[in-house]
């Protein structure tokens, strides 16, 4: 029992869990034909059948049931504000499974030359009264009942009166912003708090204009739009929902990482001394003092950023993303690669932090300009 | 009908034949196909719907009903929010006590719970609605614009929830808002601790100071205090609901104008 | 344009036809430039005036917008006084972080071997209040895990720069006065400013 808990504590650490997810993710949601072939060979599509759904759900329930035997896990999960997040896990898994199940069924139908199931249904027209209106009424009543029962059994949290001089330890943002708060560990506030949200909003708005694939409108499907679904799932499940879960369940006092079964020890010491890229280059590699001139000091970081956002899209257009470039045209392609590189910079920065203790690529605290 | 005597009619029948009833419900009880169409067309609320739908559009497994539920939860939040406003005073002195009173002294003491859990539920419902729209490719032409409006609605939903977070004036509230509002201070150029703000200066006179930057505009002071509480209160109760309703009107209108529920070609 | 205007003038004087009279009368009322053979010039000037009109409209709208923005920045702030007396220098132990004024004023007062300085309790990352951990000899911020040495220098976590120091001075009675309205930032080289510490 204890050894299982210990094992779970170890693998749930972000620097173990995140690479694990990265390694598995693109086999579960394959963006390319080659990965799809592996996906089929591994029979991973079984996840999207009834049996797979039962397996998914029972393993979720077993994990929760097992977790609830542990007092620490119980304390975190039953905290009133965390209950919606526990609910969120089940809802997200359920709807993920439901949509992928229908997508896979439609894919099979289309592989056999039939249209998607929705096309068959769409041939028949029904009147909104009473068919839809009653469904809406039932949904509305169920939702009201859920809300009232939930409200009776779970009190809304109210902590001590506000005290501007004592920060609770840990201090957490509302749960739906915990993804951003988790990014704040790796990025400066102006990036994690201003630039990233802006880019996320612009990126989401750009989806219909970047996804020029005309297929897959009005029915669930996967194979016709593998790339789009895979990228969306990656952003939504890994870079948003997963980070929220980490922020909610696995961040304890002093924003240290704690495994789900690890007691929140306020004096847990995590020795992390972070260094900037300029310090690594000048002080460790070149064994000299940092240059006085700010620009000279940070030139390596600037070059790196310039290469990442400037040269990398050009190189990719000539090599790996050749077809994509041809399909999207230069404007769409630049926007797409910019958004993609922006998003991928988060995992990159995480890995740089874990492996090299890198704090900033470009560090100019004099002008609050840190990347 | 007309020659039926009064004794043979039931009471309901008699009510439904009064001129008052007939002036309100013009179509009568929708029994035949024509009446079922007219009841949708004649009712201002039901008129959000089309009269007829392709069959997959009413199937729960296609729509998940999440868009409708988001709207319904918004209405529930509006109602409970208005009720809460009768007791809550947005001042540092009273806010916390009023929240306790809402639970202890006011009958039906779960109003705040419904409001808070409803807010969580609305965020989740909006996410799942967007997820469904993505998975059915319903953002594709001709619905690109409505997807963009939807993104705005998502952002407004989160902002509404965020501004509501401060109002209980407890530790959870002010520290979540401290973190959030300091991010505004890190905005490039217009935040004091954002990159480039020190460049906006003539000689020694700096234009971006703690009392003139983006963070100040949000919290109305250099510290989270009375002014911040009032600003968040106004944004939460009036400002953002006003904006979100405008966007919702556009969203629902465009759902219909762009061809209703997305269907396979 | 004069020639073109003539028949219309006669039409106006004709009392028999009633409908054209009013139409012609309206055309008379408009400036004579409105006639057909100068339409090309007119269109250009029309567009010019349209541009001027819309620019003026946009400018006024932007002005209103700026005024509304200005509305959110009041002229007087009712906020607590920024300076306070912090007792006598002898009250502070060597190499100790005093949390006496953390709660009330948001200041740590620290005495090392040669000087006393006042450190702001606002984390430079996102404004939470760090905790002084005596055993680890560091300030640790609970929000995102930034760590600071006793001097205020940041060494771990996301904080981009050291904690700020406040102006300290002695009043006539020999008491320390901390003035929070004047800040000293290490990354700007301001900690060497003699106002930022007290020599003891």
PDB file of C-alpha atoms in Angstrom, chain A residues 128-319:
ATOM      1  CA  UNK A 128     -38.921  21.915 -32.367  1.00  0.00           C
ATOM      2  CA  UNK A 129     -42.210  21.808 -30.493  1.00  0.00           C
ATOM      3  CA  UNK A 130     -42.463  19.419 -28.770  1.00  0.00           C
ATOM      4  CA  UNK A 131     -39.345  17.370 -29.548  1.00  0.00           C
ATOM      5  CA  UNK A 132     -36.611  19.863 -28.647  1.00  0.00           C
ATOM      6  CA  UNK A 133     -38.493  22.035 -26.184  1.00  0.00           C
ATOM      7  CA  UNK A 134     -39.142  19.104 -23.899  1.00  0.00           C
ATOM      8  CA  UNK A 135     -35.538  17.945 -23.961  1.00  0.00           C
ATOM      9  CA  UNK A 136     -34.538  21.456 -22.998  1.00  0.00           C
ATOM     10  CA  UNK A 137     -37.063  21.518 -20.183  1.00  0.00           C
ATOM     11  CA  UNK A 138     -35.793  18.225 -18.795  1.00  0.00           C
ATOM     12  CA  UNK A 139     -32.149  19.332 -19.058  1.00  0.00           C
ATOM     13  CA  UNK A 140     -33.016  22.560 -17.316  1.00  0.00           C
ATOM     14  CA  UNK A 141     -34.819  20.820 -14.457  1.00  0.00           C
ATOM     15  CA  UNK A 142     -32.010  18.298 -13.978  1.00  0.00           C
ATOM     16  CA  UNK A 143     -29.491  21.128 -13.933  1.00  0.00           C
ATOM     17  CA  UNK A 144     -31.512  23.030 -11.335  1.00  0.00           C
ATOM     18  CA  UNK A 145     -31.832  19.940  -9.161  1.00  0.00           C
ATOM     19  CA  UNK A 146     -28.109  19.280  -9.400  1.00  0.00           C
ATOM     20  CA  UNK A 147     -27.322  22.852  -8.451  1.00  0.00           C
ATOM     21  CA  UNK A 148     -29.671  22.914  -5.474  1.00  0.00           C
ATOM     22  CA  UNK A 149     -28.578  19.534  -4.119  1.00  0.00           C
ATOM     23  CA  UNK A 150     -24.939  20.494  -4.556  1.00  0.00           C
ATOM     24  CA  UNK A 151     -25.594  23.762  -2.741  1.00  0.00           C
ATOM     25  CA  UNK A 152     -27.352  22.085   0.166  1.00  0.00           C
ATOM     26  CA  UNK A 153     -24.645  19.520   0.763  1.00  0.00           C
ATOM     27  CA  UNK A 154     -21.569  21.601   0.121  1.00  0.00           C
ATOM     28  CA  UNK A 155     -21.113  24.969   1.735  1.00  0.00           C
ATOM     29  CA  UNK A 156     -19.378  27.677  -0.253  1.00  0.00           C
ATOM     30  CA  UNK A 157     -15.949  28.303   1.224  1.00  0.00           C
ATOM     31  CA  UNK A 158     -15.343  31.385   3.288  1.00  0.00           C
ATOM     32  CA  UNK A 159     -11.941  31.844   4.819  1.00  0.00           C
ATOM     33  CA  UNK A 160     -10.650  34.296   7.402  1.00  0.00           C
ATOM     34  CA  UNK A 161     -11.480  37.947   6.765  1.00  0.00           C
ATOM     35  CA  UNK A 162      -9.127  39.598   4.319  1.00  0.00           C
ATOM     36  CA  UNK A 163      -5.743  40.467   5.755  1.00  0.00           C
ATOM     37  CA  UNK A 164      -3.459  42.237   3.302  1.00  0.00           C
ATOM     38  CA  UNK A 165      -0.338  41.430   5.280  1.00  0.00           C
ATOM     39  CA  UNK A 166      -0.629  37.655   5.576  1.00  0.00           C
ATOM     40  CA  UNK A 167      -0.598  35.558   2.426  1.00  0.00           C
ATOM     41  CA  UNK A 168      -2.179  32.153   2.920  1.00  0.00           C
ATOM     42  CA  UNK A 169       0.277  29.417   2.143  1.00  0.00           C
ATOM     43  CA  UNK A 170      -0.253  28.352  -0.613  1.00  0.00           C
ATOM     44  CA  UNK A 171      -2.189  31.179  -2.282  1.00  0.00           C
ATOM     45  CA  UNK A 172      -4.069  29.961  -5.298  1.00  0.00           C
ATOM     46  CA  UNK A 173      -5.927  31.730  -8.078  1.00  0.00           C
ATOM     47  CA  UNK A 174      -9.461  30.568  -8.978  1.00  0.00           C
ATOM     48  CA  UNK A 175      -9.155  27.058 -10.375  1.00  0.00           C
ATOM     49  CA  UNK A 176      -9.782  27.974 -14.014  1.00  0.00           C
ATOM     50  CA  UNK A 177      -6.737  30.274 -13.869  1.00  0.00           C
ATOM     51  CA  UNK A 178      -4.466  27.708 -12.235  1.00  0.00           C
ATOM     52  CA  UNK A 179      -3.087  26.795 -15.641  1.00  0.00           C
ATOM     53  CA  UNK A 180      -1.872  30.362 -15.936  1.00  0.00           C
ATOM     54  CA  UNK A 181      -0.578  30.325 -12.374  1.00  0.00           C
ATOM     55  CA  UNK A 182       1.381  27.186 -13.181  1.00  0.00           C
ATOM     56  CA  UNK A 183       2.886  28.969 -16.184  1.00  0.00           C
ATOM     57  CA  UNK A 184       3.921  31.777 -13.842  1.00  0.00           C
ATOM     58  CA  UNK A 185       6.406  29.384 -12.272  1.00  0.00           C
ATOM     59  CA  UNK A 186       8.270  29.198 -15.555  1.00  0.00           C
ATOM     60  CA  UNK A 187       7.659  32.626 -17.055  1.00  0.00           C
ATOM     61  CA  UNK A 188       7.749  36.252 -16.056  1.00  0.00           C
ATOM     62  CA  UNK A 189       4.332  37.781 -15.224  1.00  0.00           C
ATOM     63  CA  UNK A 190       4.199  39.843 -18.385  1.00  0.00           C
ATOM     64  CA  UNK A 191       4.486  36.675 -20.441  1.00  0.00           C
ATOM     65  CA  UNK A 192       2.391  34.260 -18.386  1.00  0.00           C
ATOM     66  CA  UNK A 193      -0.138  36.849 -17.275  1.00  0.00           C
ATOM     67  CA  UNK A 194      -0.480  39.134 -20.272  1.00  0.00           C
ATOM     68  CA  UNK A 195       1.178  37.778 -23.408  1.00  0.00           C
ATOM     69  CA  UNK A 196       0.046  34.161 -23.105  1.00  0.00           C
ATOM     70  CA  UNK A 197      -3.615  34.928 -22.373  1.00  0.00           C
ATOM     71  CA  UNK A 198      -3.660  37.337 -25.312  1.00  0.00           C
ATOM     72  CA  UNK A 199      -2.059  34.787 -27.602  1.00  0.00           C
ATOM     73  CA  UNK A 200      -4.425  32.068 -26.360  1.00  0.00           C
ATOM     74  CA  UNK A 201      -7.453  34.231 -27.150  1.00  0.00           C
ATOM     75  CA  UNK A 202      -6.123  35.234 -30.560  1.00  0.00           C
ATOM     76  CA  UNK A 203      -5.135  31.641 -31.252  1.00  0.00           C
ATOM     77  CA  UNK A 204      -8.586  30.329 -30.409  1.00  0.00           C
ATOM     78  CA  UNK A 205     -10.217  32.945 -32.577  1.00  0.00           C
ATOM     79  CA  UNK A 206      -7.883  32.026 -35.413  1.00  0.00           C
ATOM     80  CA  UNK A 207      -8.847  28.337 -35.368  1.00  0.00           C
ATOM     81  CA  UNK A 208     -11.552  28.559 -38.080  1.00  0.00           C
ATOM     82  CA  UNK A 209      -9.229  30.480 -40.362  1.00  0.00           C
ATOM     83  CA  UNK A 210      -6.220  28.234 -39.868  1.00  0.00           C
ATOM     84  CA  UNK A 211      -8.137  24.995 -40.245  1.00  0.00           C
ATOM     85  CA  UNK A 212      -8.856  25.139 -43.954  1.00  0.00           C
ATOM     86  CA  UNK A 213      -9.966  21.526 -44.091  1.00  0.00           C
ATOM     87  CA  UNK A 214     -13.567  21.582 -45.310  1.00  0.00           C
ATOM     88  CA  UNK A 215     -14.301  18.045 -44.208  1.00  0.00           C
ATOM     89  CA  UNK A 216     -15.672  17.138 -40.810  1.00  0.00           C
ATOM     90  CA  UNK A 217     -18.225  19.910 -40.455  1.00  0.00           C
ATOM     91  CA  UNK A 218     -21.424  18.900 -38.717  1.00  0.00           C
ATOM     92  CA  UNK A 219     -20.457  15.423 -37.542  1.00  0.00           C
ATOM     93  CA  UNK A 220     -17.969  13.803 -35.220  1.00  0.00           C
ATOM     94  CA  UNK A 221     -14.906  12.564 -37.014  1.00  0.00           C
ATOM     95  CA  UNK A 222     -11.252  12.033 -36.340  1.00  0.00           C
ATOM     96  CA  UNK A 223      -9.397  10.569 -39.301  1.00  0.00           C
ATOM     97  CA  UNK A 224     -10.491  13.324 -41.688  1.00  0.00           C
ATOM     98  CA  UNK A 225      -9.037  15.979 -39.402  1.00  0.00           C
ATOM     99  CA  UNK A 226      -6.383  14.180 -37.372  1.00  0.00           C
ATOM    100  CA  UNK A 227      -3.993  17.103 -37.191  1.00  0.00           C
ATOM    101  CA  UNK A 228      -6.587  19.637 -36.041  1.00  0.00           C
ATOM    102  CA  UNK A 229      -8.074  17.372 -33.372  1.00  0.00           C
ATOM    103  CA  UNK A 230      -4.674  16.266 -32.145  1.00  0.00           C
ATOM    104  CA  UNK A 231      -3.398  19.820 -31.740  1.00  0.00           C
ATOM    105  CA  UNK A 232      -6.589  20.970 -30.057  1.00  0.00           C
ATOM    106  CA  UNK A 233      -6.516  18.039 -27.642  1.00  0.00           C
ATOM    107  CA  UNK A 234      -2.891  18.723 -26.837  1.00  0.00           C
ATOM    108  CA  UNK A 235      -3.552  22.352 -25.943  1.00  0.00           C
ATOM    109  CA  UNK A 236      -6.765  21.721 -24.138  1.00  0.00           C
ATOM    110  CA  UNK A 237      -6.030  18.502 -22.269  1.00  0.00           C
ATOM    111  CA  UNK A 238      -2.307  18.806 -21.635  1.00  0.00           C
ATOM    112  CA  UNK A 239      -1.533  22.501 -21.528  1.00  0.00           C
ATOM    113  CA  UNK A 240      -4.775  23.580 -19.878  1.00  0.00           C
ATOM    114  CA  UNK A 241      -6.639  20.834 -17.978  1.00  0.00           C
ATOM    115  CA  UNK A 242      -3.524  18.964 -16.894  1.00  0.00           C
ATOM    116  CA  UNK A 243      -1.855  22.132 -15.614  1.00  0.00           C
ATOM    117  CA  UNK A 244      -5.018  22.990 -13.700  1.00  0.00           C
ATOM    118  CA  UNK A 245      -4.937  19.570 -12.061  1.00  0.00           C
ATOM    119  CA  UNK A 246      -1.284  20.022 -11.148  1.00  0.00           C
ATOM    120  CA  UNK A 247      -2.003  23.462  -9.727  1.00  0.00           C
ATOM    121  CA  UNK A 248      -4.984  22.237  -7.729  1.00  0.00           C
ATOM    122  CA  UNK A 249      -3.877  18.911  -6.367  1.00  0.00           C
ATOM    123  CA  UNK A 250      -0.114  18.874  -6.496  1.00  0.00           C
ATOM    124  CA  UNK A 251       0.980  22.347  -5.435  1.00  0.00           C
ATOM    125  CA  UNK A 252       1.335  22.835  -1.722  1.00  0.00           C
ATOM    126  CA  UNK A 253       2.916  25.314   0.683  1.00  0.00           C
ATOM    127  CA  UNK A 254       5.473  27.667  -0.864  1.00  0.00           C
ATOM    128  CA  UNK A 255       4.195  26.430  -4.238  1.00  0.00           C
ATOM    129  CA  UNK A 256       6.390  23.388  -3.807  1.00  0.00           C
ATOM    130  CA  UNK A 257       5.417  20.228  -5.572  1.00  0.00           C
ATOM    131  CA  UNK A 258       3.758  17.561  -3.418  1.00  0.00           C
ATOM    132  CA  UNK A 259       2.662  14.108  -4.545  1.00  0.00           C
ATOM    133  CA  UNK A 260      -1.040  13.335  -4.038  1.00  0.00           C
ATOM    134  CA  UNK A 261      -0.259  11.217  -0.971  1.00  0.00           C
ATOM    135  CA  UNK A 262       2.471  13.411   0.425  1.00  0.00           C
ATOM    136  CA  UNK A 263       1.577  15.462   3.501  1.00  0.00           C
ATOM    137  CA  UNK A 264       1.833  19.197   2.979  1.00  0.00           C
ATOM    138  CA  UNK A 265       4.932  19.916   5.003  1.00  0.00           C
ATOM    139  CA  UNK A 266       5.362  23.638   5.287  1.00  0.00           C
ATOM    140  CA  UNK A 267       9.098  23.420   5.803  1.00  0.00           C
ATOM    141  CA  UNK A 268       9.781  21.123   2.858  1.00  0.00           C
ATOM    142  CA  UNK A 269      12.968  22.347   1.351  1.00  0.00           C
ATOM    143  CA  UNK A 270      13.475  22.276  -2.362  1.00  0.00           C
ATOM    144  CA  UNK A 271      16.888  23.480  -3.294  1.00  0.00           C
ATOM    145  CA  UNK A 272      16.536  25.184  -6.606  1.00  0.00           C
ATOM    146  CA  UNK A 273      18.969  27.826  -7.581  1.00  0.00           C
ATOM    147  CA  UNK A 274      18.013  29.124 -10.960  1.00  0.00           C
ATOM    148  CA  UNK A 275      20.412  30.776 -13.338  1.00  0.00           C
ATOM    149  CA  UNK A 276      19.892  32.881 -16.416  1.00  0.00           C
ATOM    150  CA  UNK A 277      21.171  31.867 -19.811  1.00  0.00           C
ATOM    151  CA  UNK A 278      23.616  34.774 -19.844  1.00  0.00           C
ATOM    152  CA  UNK A 279      25.093  33.599 -16.549  1.00  0.00           C
ATOM    153  CA  UNK A 280      25.544  30.080 -17.866  1.00  0.00           C
ATOM    154  CA  UNK A 281      27.238  31.295 -21.015  1.00  0.00           C
ATOM    155  CA  UNK A 282      29.521  33.890 -19.501  1.00  0.00           C
ATOM    156  CA  UNK A 283      30.217  32.624 -16.008  1.00  0.00           C
ATOM    157  CA  UNK A 284      30.169  28.856 -16.457  1.00  0.00           C
ATOM    158  CA  UNK A 285      31.229  28.299 -20.044  1.00  0.00           C
ATOM    159  CA  UNK A 286      33.449  31.315 -20.726  1.00  0.00           C
ATOM    160  CA  UNK A 287      34.548  31.694 -17.105  1.00  0.00           C
ATOM    161  CA  UNK A 288      34.401  35.459 -16.996  1.00  0.00           C
ATOM    162  CA  UNK A 289      32.274  38.212 -15.454  1.00  0.00           C
ATOM    163  CA  UNK A 290      28.999  39.305 -16.981  1.00  0.00           C
ATOM    164  CA  UNK A 291      29.505  42.175 -19.433  1.00  0.00           C
ATOM    165  CA  UNK A 292      28.378  45.582 -18.197  1.00  0.00           C
ATOM    166  CA  UNK A 293      26.513  46.361 -21.385  1.00  0.00           C
ATOM    167  CA  UNK A 294      23.001  44.973 -21.135  1.00  0.00           C
ATOM    168  CA  UNK A 295      22.705  44.243 -24.823  1.00  0.00           C
ATOM    169  CA  UNK A 296      26.034  42.450 -24.978  1.00  0.00           C
ATOM    170  CA  UNK A 297      25.065  40.468 -21.910  1.00  0.00           C
ATOM    171  CA  UNK A 298      21.780  39.262 -23.345  1.00  0.00           C
ATOM    172  CA  UNK A 299      22.771  38.942 -26.990  1.00  0.00           C
ATOM    173  CA  UNK A 300      22.744  35.105 -26.818  1.00  0.00           C
ATOM    174  CA  UNK A 301      19.221  35.021 -25.524  1.00  0.00           C
ATOM    175  CA  UNK A 302      18.073  37.471 -28.185  1.00  0.00           C
ATOM    176  CA  UNK A 303      19.738  35.387 -30.880  1.00  0.00           C
ATOM    177  CA  UNK A 304      18.014  32.295 -29.568  1.00  0.00           C
ATOM    178  CA  UNK A 305      14.607  33.970 -29.515  1.00  0.00           C
ATOM    179  CA  UNK A 306      15.222  35.416 -32.961  1.00  0.00           C
ATOM    180  CA  UNK A 307      16.141  32.003 -34.277  1.00  0.00           C
ATOM    181  CA  UNK A 308      13.138  30.377 -32.591  1.00  0.00           C
ATOM    182  CA  UNK A 309      10.496  32.743 -33.894  1.00  0.00           C
ATOM    183  CA  UNK A 310      12.236  34.062 -36.997  1.00  0.00           C
ATOM    184  CA  UNK A 311      14.344  31.362 -38.553  1.00  0.00           C
ATOM    185  CA  UNK A 312      12.643  28.207 -37.291  1.00  0.00           C
ATOM    186  CA  UNK A 313       9.386  28.772 -39.238  1.00  0.00           C
ATOM    187  CA  UNK A 314      11.403  29.355 -42.423  1.00  0.00           C
ATOM    188  CA  UNK A 315      13.432  26.201 -41.902  1.00  0.00           C
ATOM    189  CA  UNK A 316      10.327  24.206 -41.072  1.00  0.00           C
ATOM    190  CA  UNK A 317       8.607  25.492 -44.206  1.00  0.00           C
ATOM    191  CA  UNK A 318      11.456  24.069 -46.276  1.00  0.00           C
ATOM    192  CA  UNK A 319      11.583  20.752 -44.434  1.00  0.00           C
TER     193      UNK A 319
END
